[in-house]
Short mmCIF file of C-alpha atoms and ligand atoms in Angstrom, two decimals:
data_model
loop_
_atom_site.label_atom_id
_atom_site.label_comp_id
_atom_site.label_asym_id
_atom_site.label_seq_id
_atom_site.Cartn_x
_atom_site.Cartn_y
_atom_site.Cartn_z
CA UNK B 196 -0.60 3.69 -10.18
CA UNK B 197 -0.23 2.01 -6.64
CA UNK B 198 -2.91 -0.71 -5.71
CA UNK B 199 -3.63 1.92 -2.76
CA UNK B 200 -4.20 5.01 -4.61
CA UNK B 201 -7.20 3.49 -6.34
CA UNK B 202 -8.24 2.20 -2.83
CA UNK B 203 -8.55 5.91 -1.53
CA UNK B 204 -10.85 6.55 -4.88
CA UNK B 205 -13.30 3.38 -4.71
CA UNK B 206 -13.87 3.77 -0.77
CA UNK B 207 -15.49 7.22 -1.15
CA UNK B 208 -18.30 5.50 -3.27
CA UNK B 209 -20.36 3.79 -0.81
CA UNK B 210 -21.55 0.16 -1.35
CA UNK B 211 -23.72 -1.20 1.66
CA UNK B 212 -25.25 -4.37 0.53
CA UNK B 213 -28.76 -4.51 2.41
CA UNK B 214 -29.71 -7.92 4.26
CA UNK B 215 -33.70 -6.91 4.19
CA UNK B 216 -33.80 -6.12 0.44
CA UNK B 217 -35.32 -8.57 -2.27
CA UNK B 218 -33.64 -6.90 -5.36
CA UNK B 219 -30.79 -8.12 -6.72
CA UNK B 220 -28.74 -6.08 -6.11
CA UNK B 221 -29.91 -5.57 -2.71
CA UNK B 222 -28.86 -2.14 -3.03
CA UNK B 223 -28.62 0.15 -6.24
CA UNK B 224 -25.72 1.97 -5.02
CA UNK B 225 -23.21 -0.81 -6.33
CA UNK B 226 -24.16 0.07 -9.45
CA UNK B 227 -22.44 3.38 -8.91
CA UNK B 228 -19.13 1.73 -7.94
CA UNK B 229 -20.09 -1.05 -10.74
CA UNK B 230 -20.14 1.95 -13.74
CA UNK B 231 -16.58 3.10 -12.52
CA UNK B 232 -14.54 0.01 -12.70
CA UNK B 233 -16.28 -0.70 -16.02
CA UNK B 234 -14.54 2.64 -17.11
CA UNK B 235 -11.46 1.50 -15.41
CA UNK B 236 -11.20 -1.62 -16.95
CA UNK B 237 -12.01 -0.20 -20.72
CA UNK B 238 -9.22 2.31 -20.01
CA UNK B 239 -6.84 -0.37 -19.37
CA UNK B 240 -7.55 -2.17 -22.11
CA UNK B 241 -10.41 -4.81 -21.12
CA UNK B 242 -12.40 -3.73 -24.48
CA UNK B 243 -15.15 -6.34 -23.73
CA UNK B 244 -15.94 -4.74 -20.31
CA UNK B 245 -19.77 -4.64 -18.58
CA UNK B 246 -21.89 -4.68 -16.26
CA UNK B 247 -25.26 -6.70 -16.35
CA UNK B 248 -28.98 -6.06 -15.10
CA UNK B 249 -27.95 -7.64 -11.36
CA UNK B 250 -24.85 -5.51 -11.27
CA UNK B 251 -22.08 -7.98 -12.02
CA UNK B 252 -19.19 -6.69 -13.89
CA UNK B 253 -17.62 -8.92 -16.52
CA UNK B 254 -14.66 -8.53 -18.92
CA UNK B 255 -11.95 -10.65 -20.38
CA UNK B 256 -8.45 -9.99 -21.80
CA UNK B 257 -7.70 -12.24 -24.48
CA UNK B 258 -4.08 -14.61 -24.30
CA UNK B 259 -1.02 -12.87 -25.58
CA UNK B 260 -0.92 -14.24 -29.26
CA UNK B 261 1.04 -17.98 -28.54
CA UNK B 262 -0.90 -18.69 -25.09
CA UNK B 263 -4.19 -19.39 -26.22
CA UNK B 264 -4.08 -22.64 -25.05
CA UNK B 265 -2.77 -22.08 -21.61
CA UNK B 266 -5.06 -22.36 -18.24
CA UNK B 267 -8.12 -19.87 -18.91
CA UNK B 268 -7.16 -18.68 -15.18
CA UNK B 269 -10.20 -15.48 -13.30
CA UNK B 270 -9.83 -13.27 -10.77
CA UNK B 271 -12.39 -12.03 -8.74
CA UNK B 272 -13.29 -9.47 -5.92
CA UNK B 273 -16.74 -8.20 -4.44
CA UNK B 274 -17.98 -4.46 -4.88
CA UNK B 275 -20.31 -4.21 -1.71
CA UNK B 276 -19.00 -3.37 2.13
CA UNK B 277 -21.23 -4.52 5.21
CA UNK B 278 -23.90 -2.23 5.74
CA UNK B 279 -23.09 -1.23 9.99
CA UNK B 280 -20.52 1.42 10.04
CA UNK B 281 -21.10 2.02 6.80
CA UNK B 282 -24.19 4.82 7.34
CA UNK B 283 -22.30 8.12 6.53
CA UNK B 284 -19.43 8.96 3.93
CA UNK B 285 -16.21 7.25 4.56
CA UNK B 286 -12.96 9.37 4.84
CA UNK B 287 -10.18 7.58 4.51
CA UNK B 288 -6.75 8.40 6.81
CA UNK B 289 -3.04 7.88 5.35
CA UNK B 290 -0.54 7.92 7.36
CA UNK B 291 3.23 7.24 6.25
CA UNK B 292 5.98 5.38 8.29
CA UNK B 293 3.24 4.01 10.83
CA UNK B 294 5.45 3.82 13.71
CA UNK B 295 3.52 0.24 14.85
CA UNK B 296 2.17 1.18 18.19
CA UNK B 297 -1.77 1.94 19.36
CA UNK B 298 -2.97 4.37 16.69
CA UNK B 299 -6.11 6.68 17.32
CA UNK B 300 -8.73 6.90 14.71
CA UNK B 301 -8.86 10.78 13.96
CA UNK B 302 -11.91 12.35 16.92
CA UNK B 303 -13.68 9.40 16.65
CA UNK B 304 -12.82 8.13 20.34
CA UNK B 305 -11.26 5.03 19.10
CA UNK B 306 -7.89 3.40 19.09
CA UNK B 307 -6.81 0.30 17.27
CA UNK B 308 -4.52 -1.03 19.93
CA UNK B 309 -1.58 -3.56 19.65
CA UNK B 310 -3.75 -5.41 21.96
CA UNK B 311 -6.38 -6.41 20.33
CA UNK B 312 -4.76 -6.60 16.96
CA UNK B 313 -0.68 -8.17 17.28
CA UNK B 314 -0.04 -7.82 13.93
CA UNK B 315 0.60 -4.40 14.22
CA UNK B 316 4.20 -4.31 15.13
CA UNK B 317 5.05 -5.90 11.94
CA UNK B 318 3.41 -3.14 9.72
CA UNK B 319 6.19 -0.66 11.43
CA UNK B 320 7.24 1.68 8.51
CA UNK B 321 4.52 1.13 6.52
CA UNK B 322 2.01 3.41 5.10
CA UNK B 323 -1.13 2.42 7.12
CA UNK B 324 -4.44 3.49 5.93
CA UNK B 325 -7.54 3.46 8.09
CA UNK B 326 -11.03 5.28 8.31
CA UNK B 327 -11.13 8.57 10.29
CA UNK B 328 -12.83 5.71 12.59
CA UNK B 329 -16.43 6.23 12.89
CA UNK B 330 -16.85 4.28 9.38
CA UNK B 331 -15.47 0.63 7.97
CA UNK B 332 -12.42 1.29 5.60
CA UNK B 333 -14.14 -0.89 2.73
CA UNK B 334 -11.00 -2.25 1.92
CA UNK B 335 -12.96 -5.51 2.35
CA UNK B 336 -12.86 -5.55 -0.11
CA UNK B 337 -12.24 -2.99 -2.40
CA UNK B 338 -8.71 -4.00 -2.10
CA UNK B 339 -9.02 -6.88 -3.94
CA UNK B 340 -10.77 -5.08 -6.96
CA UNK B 341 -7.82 -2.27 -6.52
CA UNK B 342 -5.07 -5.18 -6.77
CA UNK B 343 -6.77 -6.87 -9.35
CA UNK B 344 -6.93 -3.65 -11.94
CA UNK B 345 -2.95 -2.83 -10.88
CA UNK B 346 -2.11 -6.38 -11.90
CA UNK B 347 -4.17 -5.95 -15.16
CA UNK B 348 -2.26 -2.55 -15.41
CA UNK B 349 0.91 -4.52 -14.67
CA UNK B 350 0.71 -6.92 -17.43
CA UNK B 351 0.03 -4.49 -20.02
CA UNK B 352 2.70 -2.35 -18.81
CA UNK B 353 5.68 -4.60 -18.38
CA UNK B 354 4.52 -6.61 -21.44
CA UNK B 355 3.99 -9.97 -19.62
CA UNK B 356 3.10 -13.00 -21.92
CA UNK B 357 -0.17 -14.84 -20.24
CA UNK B 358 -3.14 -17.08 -21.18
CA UNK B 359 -6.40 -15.79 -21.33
CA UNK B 360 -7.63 -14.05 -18.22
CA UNK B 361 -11.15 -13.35 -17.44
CA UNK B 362 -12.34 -10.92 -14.38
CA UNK B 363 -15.08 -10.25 -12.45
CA UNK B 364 -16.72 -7.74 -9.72
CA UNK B 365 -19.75 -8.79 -8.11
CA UNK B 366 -22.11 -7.70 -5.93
CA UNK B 367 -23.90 -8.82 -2.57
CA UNK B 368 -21.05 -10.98 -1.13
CA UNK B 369 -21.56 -9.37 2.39
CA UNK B 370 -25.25 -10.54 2.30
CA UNK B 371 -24.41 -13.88 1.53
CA UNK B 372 -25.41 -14.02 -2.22
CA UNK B 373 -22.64 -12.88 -4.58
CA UNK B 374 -22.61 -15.99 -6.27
CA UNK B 375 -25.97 -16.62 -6.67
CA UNK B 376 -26.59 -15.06 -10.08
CA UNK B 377 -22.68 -15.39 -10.92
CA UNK B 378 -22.79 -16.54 -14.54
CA UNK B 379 -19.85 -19.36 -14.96
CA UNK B 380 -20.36 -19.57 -18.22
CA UNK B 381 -19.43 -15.79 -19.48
CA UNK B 382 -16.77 -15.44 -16.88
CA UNK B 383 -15.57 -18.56 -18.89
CA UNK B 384 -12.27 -19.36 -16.62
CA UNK B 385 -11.44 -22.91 -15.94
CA UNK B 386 -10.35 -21.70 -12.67
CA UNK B 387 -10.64 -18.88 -10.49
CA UNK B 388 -9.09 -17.21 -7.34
CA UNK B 389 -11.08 -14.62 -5.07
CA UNK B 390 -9.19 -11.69 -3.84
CA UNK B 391 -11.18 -11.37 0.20
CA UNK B 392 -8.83 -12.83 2.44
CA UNK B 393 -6.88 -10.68 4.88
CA UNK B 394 -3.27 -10.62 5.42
CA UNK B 395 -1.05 -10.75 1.97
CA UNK B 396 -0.22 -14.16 1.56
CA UNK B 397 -3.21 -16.11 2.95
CA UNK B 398 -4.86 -19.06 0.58
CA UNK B 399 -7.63 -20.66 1.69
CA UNK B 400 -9.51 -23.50 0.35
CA UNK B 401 -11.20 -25.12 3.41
CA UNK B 402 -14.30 -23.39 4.77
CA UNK B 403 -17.21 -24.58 7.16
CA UNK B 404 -19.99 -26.36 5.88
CA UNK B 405 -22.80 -24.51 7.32
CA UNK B 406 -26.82 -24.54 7.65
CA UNK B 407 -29.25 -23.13 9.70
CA UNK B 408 -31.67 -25.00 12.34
CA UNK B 409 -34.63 -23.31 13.98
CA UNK B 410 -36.24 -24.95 16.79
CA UNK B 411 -40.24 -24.14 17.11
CA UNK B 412 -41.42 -25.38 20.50
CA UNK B 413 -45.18 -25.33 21.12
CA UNK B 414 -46.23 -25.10 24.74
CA UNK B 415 -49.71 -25.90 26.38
CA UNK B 416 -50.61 -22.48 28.63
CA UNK B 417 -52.72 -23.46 31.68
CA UNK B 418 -53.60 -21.07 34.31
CA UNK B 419 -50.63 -21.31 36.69
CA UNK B 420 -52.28 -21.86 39.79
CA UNK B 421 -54.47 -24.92 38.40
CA UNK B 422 -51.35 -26.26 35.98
CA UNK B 423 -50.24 -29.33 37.76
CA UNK B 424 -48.87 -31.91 34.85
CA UNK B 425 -50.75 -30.17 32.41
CA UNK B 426 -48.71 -27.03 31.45
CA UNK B 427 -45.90 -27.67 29.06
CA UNK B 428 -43.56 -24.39 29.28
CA UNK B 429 -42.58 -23.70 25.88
CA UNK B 430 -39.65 -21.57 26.99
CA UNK B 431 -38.42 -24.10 29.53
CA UNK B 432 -38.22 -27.23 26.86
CA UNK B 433 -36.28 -24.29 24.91
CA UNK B 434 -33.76 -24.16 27.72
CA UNK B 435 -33.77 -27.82 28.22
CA UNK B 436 -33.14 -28.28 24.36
CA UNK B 437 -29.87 -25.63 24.77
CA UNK B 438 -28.74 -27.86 27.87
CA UNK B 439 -28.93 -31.20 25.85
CA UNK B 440 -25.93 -29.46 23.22
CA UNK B 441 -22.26 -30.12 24.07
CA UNK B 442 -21.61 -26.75 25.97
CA UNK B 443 -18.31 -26.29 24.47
CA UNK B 444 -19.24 -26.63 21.24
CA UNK B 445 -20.06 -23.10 20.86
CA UNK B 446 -17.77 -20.09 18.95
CA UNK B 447 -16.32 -18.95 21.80
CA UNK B 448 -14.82 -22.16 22.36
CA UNK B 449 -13.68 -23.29 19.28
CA UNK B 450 -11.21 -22.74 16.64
CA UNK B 451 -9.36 -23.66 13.35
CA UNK B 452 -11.00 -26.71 12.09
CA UNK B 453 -13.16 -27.74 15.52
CA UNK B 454 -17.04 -26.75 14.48
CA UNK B 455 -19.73 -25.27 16.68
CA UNK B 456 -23.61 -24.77 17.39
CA UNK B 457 -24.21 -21.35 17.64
CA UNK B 458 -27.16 -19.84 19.09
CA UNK B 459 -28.05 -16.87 16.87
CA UNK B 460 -31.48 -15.82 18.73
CA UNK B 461 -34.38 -17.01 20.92
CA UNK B 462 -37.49 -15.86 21.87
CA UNK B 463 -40.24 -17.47 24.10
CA UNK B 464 -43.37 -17.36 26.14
CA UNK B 465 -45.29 -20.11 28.07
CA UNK B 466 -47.32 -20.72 24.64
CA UNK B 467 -44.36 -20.92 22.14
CA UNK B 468 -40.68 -20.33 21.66
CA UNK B 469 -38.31 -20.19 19.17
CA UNK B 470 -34.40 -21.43 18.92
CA UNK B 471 -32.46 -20.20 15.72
CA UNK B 472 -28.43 -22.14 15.46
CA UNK B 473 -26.15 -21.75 13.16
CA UNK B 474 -23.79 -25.29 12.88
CA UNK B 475 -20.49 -25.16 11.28
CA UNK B 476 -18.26 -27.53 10.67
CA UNK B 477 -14.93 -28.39 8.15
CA UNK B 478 -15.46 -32.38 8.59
CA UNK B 479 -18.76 -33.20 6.22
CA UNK B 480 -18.98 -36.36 8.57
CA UNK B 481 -18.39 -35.00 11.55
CA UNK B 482 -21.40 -32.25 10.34
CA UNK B 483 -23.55 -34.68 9.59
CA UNK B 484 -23.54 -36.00 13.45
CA UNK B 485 -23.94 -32.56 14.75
CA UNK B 486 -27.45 -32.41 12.50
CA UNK B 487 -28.35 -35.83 13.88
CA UNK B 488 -27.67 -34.83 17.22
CA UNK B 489 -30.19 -32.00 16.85
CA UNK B 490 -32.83 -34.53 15.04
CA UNK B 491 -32.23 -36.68 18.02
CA UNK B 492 -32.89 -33.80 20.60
CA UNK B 493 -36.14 -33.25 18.62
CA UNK B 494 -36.91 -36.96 19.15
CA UNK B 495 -36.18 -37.08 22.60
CA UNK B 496 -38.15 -34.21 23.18
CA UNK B 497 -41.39 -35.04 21.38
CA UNK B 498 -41.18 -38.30 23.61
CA UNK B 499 -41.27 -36.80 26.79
CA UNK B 500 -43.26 -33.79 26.19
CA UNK B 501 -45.86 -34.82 23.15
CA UNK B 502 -45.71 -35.33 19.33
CA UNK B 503 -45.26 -32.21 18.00
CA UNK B 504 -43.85 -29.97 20.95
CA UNK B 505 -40.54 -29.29 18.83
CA UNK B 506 -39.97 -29.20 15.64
CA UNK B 507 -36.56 -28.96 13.58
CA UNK B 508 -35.96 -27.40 10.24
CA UNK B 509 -32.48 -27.66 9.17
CA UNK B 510 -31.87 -25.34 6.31
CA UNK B 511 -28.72 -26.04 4.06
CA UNK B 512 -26.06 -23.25 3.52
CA UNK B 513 -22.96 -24.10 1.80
CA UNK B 514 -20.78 -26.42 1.99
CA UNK B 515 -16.16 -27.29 2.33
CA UNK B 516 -14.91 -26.58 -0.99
CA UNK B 517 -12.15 -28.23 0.06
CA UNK B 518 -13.79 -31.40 -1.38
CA UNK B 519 -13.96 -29.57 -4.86
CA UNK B 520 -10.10 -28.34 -4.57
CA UNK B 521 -8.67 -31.39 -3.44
CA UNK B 522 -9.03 -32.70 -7.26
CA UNK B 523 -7.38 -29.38 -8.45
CA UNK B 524 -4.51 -29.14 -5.96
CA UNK B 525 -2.41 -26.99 -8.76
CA UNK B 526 -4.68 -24.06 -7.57
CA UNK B 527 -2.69 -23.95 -3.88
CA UNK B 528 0.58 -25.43 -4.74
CA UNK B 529 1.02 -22.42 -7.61
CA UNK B 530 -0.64 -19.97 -5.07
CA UNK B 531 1.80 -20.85 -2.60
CA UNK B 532 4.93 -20.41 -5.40
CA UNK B 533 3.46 -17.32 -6.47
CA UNK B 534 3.85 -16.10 -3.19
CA UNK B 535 6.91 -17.31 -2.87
CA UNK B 536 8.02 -15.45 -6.49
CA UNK B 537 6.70 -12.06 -4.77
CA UNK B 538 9.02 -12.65 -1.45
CA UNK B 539 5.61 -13.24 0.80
CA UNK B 540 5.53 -15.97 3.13
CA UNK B 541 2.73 -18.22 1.82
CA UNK B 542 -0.50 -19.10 4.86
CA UNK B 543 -2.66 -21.46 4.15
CA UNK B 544 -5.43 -21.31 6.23
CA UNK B 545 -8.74 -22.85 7.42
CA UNK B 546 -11.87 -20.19 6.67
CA UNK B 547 -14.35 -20.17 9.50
CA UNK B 548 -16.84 -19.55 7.48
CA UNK B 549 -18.03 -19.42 4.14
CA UNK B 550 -16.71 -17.00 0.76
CA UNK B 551 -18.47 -16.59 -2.56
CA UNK B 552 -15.52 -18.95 -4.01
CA UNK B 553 -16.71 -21.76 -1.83
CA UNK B 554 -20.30 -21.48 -3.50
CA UNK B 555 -18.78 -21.20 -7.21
CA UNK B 556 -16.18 -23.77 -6.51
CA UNK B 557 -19.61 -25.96 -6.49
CA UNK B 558 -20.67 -24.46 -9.41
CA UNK B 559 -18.27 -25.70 -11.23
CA UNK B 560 -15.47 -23.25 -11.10
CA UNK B 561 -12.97 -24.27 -8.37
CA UNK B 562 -12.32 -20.73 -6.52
CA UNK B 563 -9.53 -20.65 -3.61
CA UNK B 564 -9.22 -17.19 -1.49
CA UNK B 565 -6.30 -14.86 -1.64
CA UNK B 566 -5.17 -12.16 0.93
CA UNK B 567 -5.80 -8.71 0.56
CA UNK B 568 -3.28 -7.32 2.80
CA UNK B 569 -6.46 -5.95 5.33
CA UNK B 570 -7.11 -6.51 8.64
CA UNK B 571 -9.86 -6.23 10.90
CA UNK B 572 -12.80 -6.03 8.92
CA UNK B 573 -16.43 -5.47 9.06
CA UNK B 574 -15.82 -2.63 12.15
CA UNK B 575 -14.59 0.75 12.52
CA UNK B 576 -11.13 -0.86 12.93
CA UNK B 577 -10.52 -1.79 9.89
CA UNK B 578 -6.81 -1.13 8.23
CA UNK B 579 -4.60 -2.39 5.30
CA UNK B 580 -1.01 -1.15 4.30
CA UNK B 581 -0.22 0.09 0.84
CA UNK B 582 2.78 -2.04 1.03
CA UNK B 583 0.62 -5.42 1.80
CA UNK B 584 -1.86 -4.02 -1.05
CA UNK B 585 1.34 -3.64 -3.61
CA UNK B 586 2.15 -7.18 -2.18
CA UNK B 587 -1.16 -8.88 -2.69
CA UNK B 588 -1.01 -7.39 -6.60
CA UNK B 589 2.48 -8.71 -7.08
CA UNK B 590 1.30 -11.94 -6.11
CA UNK B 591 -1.10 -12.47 -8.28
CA UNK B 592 1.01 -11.23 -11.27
CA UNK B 593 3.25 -14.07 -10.24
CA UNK B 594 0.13 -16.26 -10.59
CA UNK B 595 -0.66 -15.27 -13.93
CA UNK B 596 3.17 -16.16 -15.15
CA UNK B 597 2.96 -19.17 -13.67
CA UNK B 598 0.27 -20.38 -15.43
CA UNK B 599 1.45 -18.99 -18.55
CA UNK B 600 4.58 -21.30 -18.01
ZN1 ZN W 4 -15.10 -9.60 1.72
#
């Protein structure tokens, strides 16, 4: 079977993971997704197969008798899809030969045009499959669990000789918290590789380090008319705090490694206000400054408008797992052969922003990012080739015989 074909079948279960739940999973519905690849996997072979009580999906297949001692190597991909476009059932659209121009997403009023997305000349003759465009795809990443089984399927099939492999489905990754209740320990790979990227080919290992800072800013309300040097506006020190920030250091104008302050939200009155960042950036030193900066703003202001008119809470994120993958460099420079093996020009690219692997690479299981072959996810426009999906499988097949080597 064709990495696609079991694309079409996982997309028409639906797996929003929800941001406002406290269960883990955050939504029971992966479970329903989580039950079928358990099947899957039993049927090709993965006898061990299962899913636990927070809706992760383990199994292992054992080395080919004379490999046992060869690179315990995992592969992993995420069962849940963002949760906007995502509220009704998803029909997915296959259309052969894709001819590479603007293509319009069935009666849905949208077009994903060669403008917006340049790629799309090069997937000419392909067979391009979309949503009928009022939904995501889910190939984000359903993809990478449908290349993953095909490459299990693959080994079995064409009787390739490899060390022991251990895989893995989990849940919540769109919500932040796929690896949270990851257990390293039963996956029991030395190292792993997450199938999430987009375009076949893509390995990443260098993400943003990332945390959160709110802002509270506590005014003193005075009647207007009798305020004179006595009202402190909380929403104008809010302002002033924005204007003390490097203006270009924002998302729009930034890119590949350069890192940002990005203001999420605000709210304010006269009596209190509220600034909530996001700061991102790939240099831990350089990351550090930017969370001085903001203690210094905090300083500055409490100096000229009272102790305790702002205060700062920086909340850590995650962090570069580049650090973690520079001592296991083996991980990229077999990822980029691999693609090489499979005829894919290898792309090794900066993330900006975070995947599960960069969390598990810090939990002790160093985890670069592969390409799926997808493109344009999280929106209605989402789209992936079956060729860039049988691409994506081939390449890690490749993997697996190179670390069987
Ligand atoms: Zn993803």
């Amino acid at each position: 079977m064709r990495a696609y074909e079991r694309l079409l079948k996982y997309v028409t279960v639906r797996t929003p993971s929800d941001e406002s739940s406290e269960t883990v999973p955050s939504s029971a519905c992966q479970f329903d997704l989580a039950h079928v690849l358990v099947q899957e996997l039993k049927d090709l072979g993965v006898s061990d197969a299962r899913v636990d009580e927070q809706c992760y999906v383990y199994g292992h297949i054992p080395a080919t008798p004379g490999y046992e001692d060869k690179t315990k190597l995992g592969f992993i991909a995420h069962m849940d899809t963002v949760s906007d476009f995502c509220d009704h059932d998803i029909i997915p659209v296959v259309t052969e030969n894709y001819d590479g121009k603007d293509f319009v997403l069935g009666t849905s009023g949208r077009t994903i045009s060669t403008e917006t997305f340049k790629h799309l000349p090069d997937l000419k003759g392909r067979t391009l499959i979309t949503s009928d465009g009022t939904t995501i795809l889910g190939a984000d990443d359903k993809a990478g669990i449908a290349e993953i089984m095909t490459m299990i399927e693959r080994l079995n099939a064409e009787n390739i000789p490899h060390g022991p492999l251990s895989i893995a489905f989990t849940p919540d990754e769109e919500i932040g918290t796929g690896a949270a209740h990851f257990n390293v320990e039963e996956f029991g790979a030395e190292f792993g590789y997450t199938l999430d990227g987009d375009t076949e080919g893509e390995i990443q290992f260098e993400n943003f380090n990332a945390c959160k800072a709110v802002f509270e800013i506590e005014g003193v309300n005075v009647h207007p008319g009798s305020s004179k040097d006595t009202m402190v506006n909380a929403s104008l020190v809010a302002m002033e705090i924005n204007s003390m920030l490097p203006s270009g250091d924002t998302p729009r104008g930034t890119e590949d490694y350069e890192g940002f302050y990005h203001l999420v939200s605000m709210s304010g009155e006269v009596g209190h206000a509220e600034l909530n960042y996001i700061v991102r950036d790939h240099d831990p030193a350089v990351f550090e400054v930017r969370q001085e900066t903001l203690r210094h703003i905090e300083k500055l202001i409490n100096e000229k408008w009272g102790a305790g008119t702002a205060k700062l809470t920086i909340t850590q994120q995650y962090r570069n797992m580049s650090e973690v993958i520079d001592g296991c460099r083996h991980l990229i420079e077999n990822a980029k052969k691999a693609c090489e093996n499979a005829g894919v020009t290898p792309l090794v690219l900066p993330i900006r922003g975070g995947t599960d692997g960069a969390q598990l690479s810090f939990k002790g299981l160093p985890c670069p990012n592969l390409g799926t072959g997808g493109h344009g996810y999280h929106g209605p426009y989402e789209h992936i080739t079956a060729e860039g999906m049988d691409l994506a499988a081939d390449i890690t097949v490749e993997l697996v015989k190179i670390y069987a080597q």
